[in-house]
mmCIF file of C-alpha atoms in Angstrom:
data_model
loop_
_atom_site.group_PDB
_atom_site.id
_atom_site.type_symbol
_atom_site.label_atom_id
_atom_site.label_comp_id
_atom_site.label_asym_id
_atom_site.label_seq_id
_atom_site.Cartn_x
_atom_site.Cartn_y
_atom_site.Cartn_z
ATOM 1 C CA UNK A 1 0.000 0.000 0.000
ATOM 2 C CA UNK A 2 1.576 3.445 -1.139
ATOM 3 C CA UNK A 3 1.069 6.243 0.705
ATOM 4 C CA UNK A 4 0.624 9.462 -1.000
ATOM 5 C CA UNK A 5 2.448 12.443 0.459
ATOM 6 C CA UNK A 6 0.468 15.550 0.462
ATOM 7 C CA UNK A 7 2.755 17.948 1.581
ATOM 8 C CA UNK A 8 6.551 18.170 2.775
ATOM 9 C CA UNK A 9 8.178 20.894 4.781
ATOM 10 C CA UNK A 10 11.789 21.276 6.559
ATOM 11 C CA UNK A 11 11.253 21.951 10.203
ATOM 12 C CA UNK A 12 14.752 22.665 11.362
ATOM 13 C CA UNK A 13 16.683 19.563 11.630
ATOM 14 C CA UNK A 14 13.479 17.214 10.570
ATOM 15 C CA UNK A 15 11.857 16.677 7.230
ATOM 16 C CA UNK A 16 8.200 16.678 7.804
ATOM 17 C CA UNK A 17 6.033 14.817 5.545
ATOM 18 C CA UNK A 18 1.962 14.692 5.341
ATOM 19 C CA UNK A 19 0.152 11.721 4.018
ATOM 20 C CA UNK A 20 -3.837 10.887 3.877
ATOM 21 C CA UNK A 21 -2.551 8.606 6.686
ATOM 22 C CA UNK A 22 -1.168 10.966 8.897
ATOM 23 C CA UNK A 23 2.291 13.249 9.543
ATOM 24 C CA UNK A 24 5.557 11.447 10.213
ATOM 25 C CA UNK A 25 8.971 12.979 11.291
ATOM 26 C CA UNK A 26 12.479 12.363 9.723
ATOM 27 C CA UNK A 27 15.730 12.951 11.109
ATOM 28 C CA UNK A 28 18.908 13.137 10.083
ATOM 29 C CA UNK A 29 19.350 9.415 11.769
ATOM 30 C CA UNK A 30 16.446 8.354 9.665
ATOM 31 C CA UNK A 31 18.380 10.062 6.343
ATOM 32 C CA UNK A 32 21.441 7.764 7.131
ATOM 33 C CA UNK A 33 19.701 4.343 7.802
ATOM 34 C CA UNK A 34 17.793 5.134 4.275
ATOM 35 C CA UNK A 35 20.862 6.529 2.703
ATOM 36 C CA UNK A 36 22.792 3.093 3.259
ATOM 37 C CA UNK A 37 19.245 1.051 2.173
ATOM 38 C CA UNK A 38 19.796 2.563 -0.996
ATOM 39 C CA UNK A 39 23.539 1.644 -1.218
ATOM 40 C CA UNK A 40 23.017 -1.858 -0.345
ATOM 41 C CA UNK A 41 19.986 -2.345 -2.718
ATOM 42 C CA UNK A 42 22.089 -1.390 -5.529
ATOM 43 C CA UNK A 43 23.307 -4.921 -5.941
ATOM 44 C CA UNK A 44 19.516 -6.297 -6.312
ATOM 45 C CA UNK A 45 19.049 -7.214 -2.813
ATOM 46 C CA UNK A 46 20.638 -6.920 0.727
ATOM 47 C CA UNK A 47 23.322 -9.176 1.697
ATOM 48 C CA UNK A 48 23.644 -10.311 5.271
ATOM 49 C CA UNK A 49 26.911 -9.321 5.680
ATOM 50 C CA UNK A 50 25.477 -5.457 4.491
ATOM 51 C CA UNK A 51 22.447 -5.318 6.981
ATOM 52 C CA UNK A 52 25.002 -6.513 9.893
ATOM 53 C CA UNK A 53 27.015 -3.716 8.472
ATOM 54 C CA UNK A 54 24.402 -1.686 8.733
ATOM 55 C CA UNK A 55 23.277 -2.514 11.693
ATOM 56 C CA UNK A 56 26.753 -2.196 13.581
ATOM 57 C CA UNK A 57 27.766 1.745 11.950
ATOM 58 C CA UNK A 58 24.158 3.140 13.141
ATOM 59 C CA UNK A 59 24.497 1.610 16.447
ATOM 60 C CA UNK A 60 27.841 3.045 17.075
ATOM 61 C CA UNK A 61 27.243 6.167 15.260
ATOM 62 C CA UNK A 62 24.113 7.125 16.698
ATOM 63 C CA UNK A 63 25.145 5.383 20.174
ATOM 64 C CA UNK A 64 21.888 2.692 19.715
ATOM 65 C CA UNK A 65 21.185 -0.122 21.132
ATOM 66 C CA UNK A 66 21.133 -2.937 18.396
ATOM 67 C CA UNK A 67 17.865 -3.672 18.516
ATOM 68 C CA UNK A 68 17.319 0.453 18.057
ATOM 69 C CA UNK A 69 19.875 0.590 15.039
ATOM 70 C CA UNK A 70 17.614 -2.754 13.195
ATOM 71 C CA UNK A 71 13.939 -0.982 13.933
ATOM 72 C CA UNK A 72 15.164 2.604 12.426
ATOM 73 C CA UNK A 73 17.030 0.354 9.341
ATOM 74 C CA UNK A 74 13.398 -1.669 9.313
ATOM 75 C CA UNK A 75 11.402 1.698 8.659
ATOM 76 C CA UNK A 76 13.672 3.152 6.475
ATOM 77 C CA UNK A 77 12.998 -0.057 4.304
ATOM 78 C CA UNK A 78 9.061 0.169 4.952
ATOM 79 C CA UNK A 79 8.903 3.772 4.651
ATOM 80 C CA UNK A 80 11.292 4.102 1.727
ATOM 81 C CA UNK A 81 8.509 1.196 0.126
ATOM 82 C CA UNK A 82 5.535 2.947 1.144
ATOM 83 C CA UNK A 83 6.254 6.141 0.160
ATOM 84 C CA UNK A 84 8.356 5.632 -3.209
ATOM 85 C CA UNK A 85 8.770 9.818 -3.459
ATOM 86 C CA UNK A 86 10.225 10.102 0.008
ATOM 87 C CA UNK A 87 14.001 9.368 -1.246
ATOM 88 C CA UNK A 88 13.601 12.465 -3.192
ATOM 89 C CA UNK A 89 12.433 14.363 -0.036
ATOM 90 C CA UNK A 90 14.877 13.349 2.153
ATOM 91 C CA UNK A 91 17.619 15.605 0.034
ATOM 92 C CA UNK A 92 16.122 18.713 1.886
ATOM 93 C CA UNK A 93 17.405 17.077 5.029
ATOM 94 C CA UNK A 94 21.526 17.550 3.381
ATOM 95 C CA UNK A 95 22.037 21.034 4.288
ATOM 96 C CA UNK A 96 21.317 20.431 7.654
ATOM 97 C CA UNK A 97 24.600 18.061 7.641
ATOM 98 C CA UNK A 98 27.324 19.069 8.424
ATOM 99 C CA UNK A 99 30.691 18.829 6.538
ATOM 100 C CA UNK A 100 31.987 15.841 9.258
ATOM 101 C CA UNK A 101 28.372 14.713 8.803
ATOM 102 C CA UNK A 102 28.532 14.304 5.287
ATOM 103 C CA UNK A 103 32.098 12.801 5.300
ATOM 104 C CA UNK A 104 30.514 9.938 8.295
ATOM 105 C CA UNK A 105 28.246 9.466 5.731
ATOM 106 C CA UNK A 106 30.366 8.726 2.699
ATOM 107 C CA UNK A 107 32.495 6.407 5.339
ATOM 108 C CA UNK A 108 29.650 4.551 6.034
ATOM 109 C CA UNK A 109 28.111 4.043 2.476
ATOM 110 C CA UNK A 110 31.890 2.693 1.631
ATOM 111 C CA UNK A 111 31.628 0.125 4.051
ATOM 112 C CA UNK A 112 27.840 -0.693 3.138
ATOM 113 C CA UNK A 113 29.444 -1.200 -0.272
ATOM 114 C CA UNK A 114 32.044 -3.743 0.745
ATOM 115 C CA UNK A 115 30.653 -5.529 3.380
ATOM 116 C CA UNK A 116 29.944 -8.325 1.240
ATOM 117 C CA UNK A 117 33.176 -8.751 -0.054
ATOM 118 C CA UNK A 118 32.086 -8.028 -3.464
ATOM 119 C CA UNK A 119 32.559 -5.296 -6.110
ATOM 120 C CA UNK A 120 29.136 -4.386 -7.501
ATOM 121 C CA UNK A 121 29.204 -1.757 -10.043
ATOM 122 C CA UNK A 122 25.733 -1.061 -9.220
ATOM 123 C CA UNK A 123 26.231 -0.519 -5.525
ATOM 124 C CA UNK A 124 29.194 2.198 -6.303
ATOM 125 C CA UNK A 125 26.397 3.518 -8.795
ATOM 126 C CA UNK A 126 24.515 4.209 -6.167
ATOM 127 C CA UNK A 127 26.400 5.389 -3.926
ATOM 128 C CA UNK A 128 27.629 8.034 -6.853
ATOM 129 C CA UNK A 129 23.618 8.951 -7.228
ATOM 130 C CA UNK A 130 23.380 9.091 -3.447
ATOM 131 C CA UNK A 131 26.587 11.231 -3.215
ATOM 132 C CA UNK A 132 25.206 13.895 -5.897
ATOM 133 C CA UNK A 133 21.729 13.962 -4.201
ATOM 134 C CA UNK A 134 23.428 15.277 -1.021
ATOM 135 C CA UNK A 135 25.821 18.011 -2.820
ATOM 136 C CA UNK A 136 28.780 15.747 -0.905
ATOM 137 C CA UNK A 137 31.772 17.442 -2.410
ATOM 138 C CA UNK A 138 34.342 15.466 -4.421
ATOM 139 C CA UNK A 139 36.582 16.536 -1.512
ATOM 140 C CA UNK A 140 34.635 15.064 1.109
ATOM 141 C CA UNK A 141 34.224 11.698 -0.749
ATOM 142 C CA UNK A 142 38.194 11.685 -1.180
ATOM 143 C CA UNK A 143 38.340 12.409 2.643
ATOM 144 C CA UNK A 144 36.157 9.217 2.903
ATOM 145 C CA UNK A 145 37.825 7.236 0.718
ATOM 146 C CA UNK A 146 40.870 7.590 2.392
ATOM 147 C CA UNK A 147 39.470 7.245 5.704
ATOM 148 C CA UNK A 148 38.091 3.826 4.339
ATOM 149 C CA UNK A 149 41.623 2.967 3.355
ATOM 150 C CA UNK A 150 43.524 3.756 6.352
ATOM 151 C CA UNK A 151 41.013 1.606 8.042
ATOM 152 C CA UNK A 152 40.776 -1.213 5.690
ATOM 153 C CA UNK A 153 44.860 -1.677 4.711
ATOM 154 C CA UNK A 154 46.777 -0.560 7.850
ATOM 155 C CA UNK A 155 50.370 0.841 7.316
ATOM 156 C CA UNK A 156 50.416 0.825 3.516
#
């Protein structure tokens, strides 16, 4: 069942959004858990390996509790289903990022994209799309990328 959104307004830090069903509130928490969704769907589907992934950066990003980090990833998938224009909407949530906000976010979108232990052009494809959506400089991405790689290959 798609909801249709009405009407969407930036409240501050929250995007809210009106439906026939009712107003819900998003969050810059909310813009990360669907932000790596997106990533990890690129591939077709969501790997294990990417929703433990997933699971583990929100937690210790957002200091959750597990089961906290799995129901916001949860309704970012439902949501992101229900209401098929809310990725778009969600982009009026990126200038309330900040730079180190943005460059978490890139981090965390690399790792979403190896988790698996696979290369999928389609998951670095979205990533790209997700990357331009948010006005993340080229700059910031590098910063990520190299974050990534200090992390990932230790003392080369």
């Amino acid at each position: 069942m798609n909801a249709k959104i009405i009407a969407s307004r930036l409240e501050g830090t929250k995007l809210i959004v009106e439906t026939e069903a009712g107003v819900e509130e998003y969050d810059s928490q909310f813009l990360v858990a669907a932000l790596l969704v997106f990533v990890a769907r690129g591939s077709g589907q969501i790997m294990p390996e990417e929703s433990a992934q997933m699971i583990e950066m929100i937690e210790e990003h957002f200091h959750l509790q597990g089961s906290q980090s799995l129901e916001l990833l949860t309704r970012a998938i439902s949501e992101m289903i229900d209401k098929p224009e809310l990725p778009r909407l969600l982009v009026d949530l990126a200038p309330t990022l900040s730079e180190a906000e943005k460059e978490n976010i890139a981090f965390m979108g690399l790792k979403v994209v190896a988790a698996d232990g696979h290369r999928h052009f389609a998951e670095m494809e979205q990533f790209n799309r997700a990357m331009e959506a948010l006005e993340i400089s080229p700059d910031i991405i590098h910063r990520a990328f190299e974050r990534y790689f200090a992390e990932t290959m230790p003392g080369t």
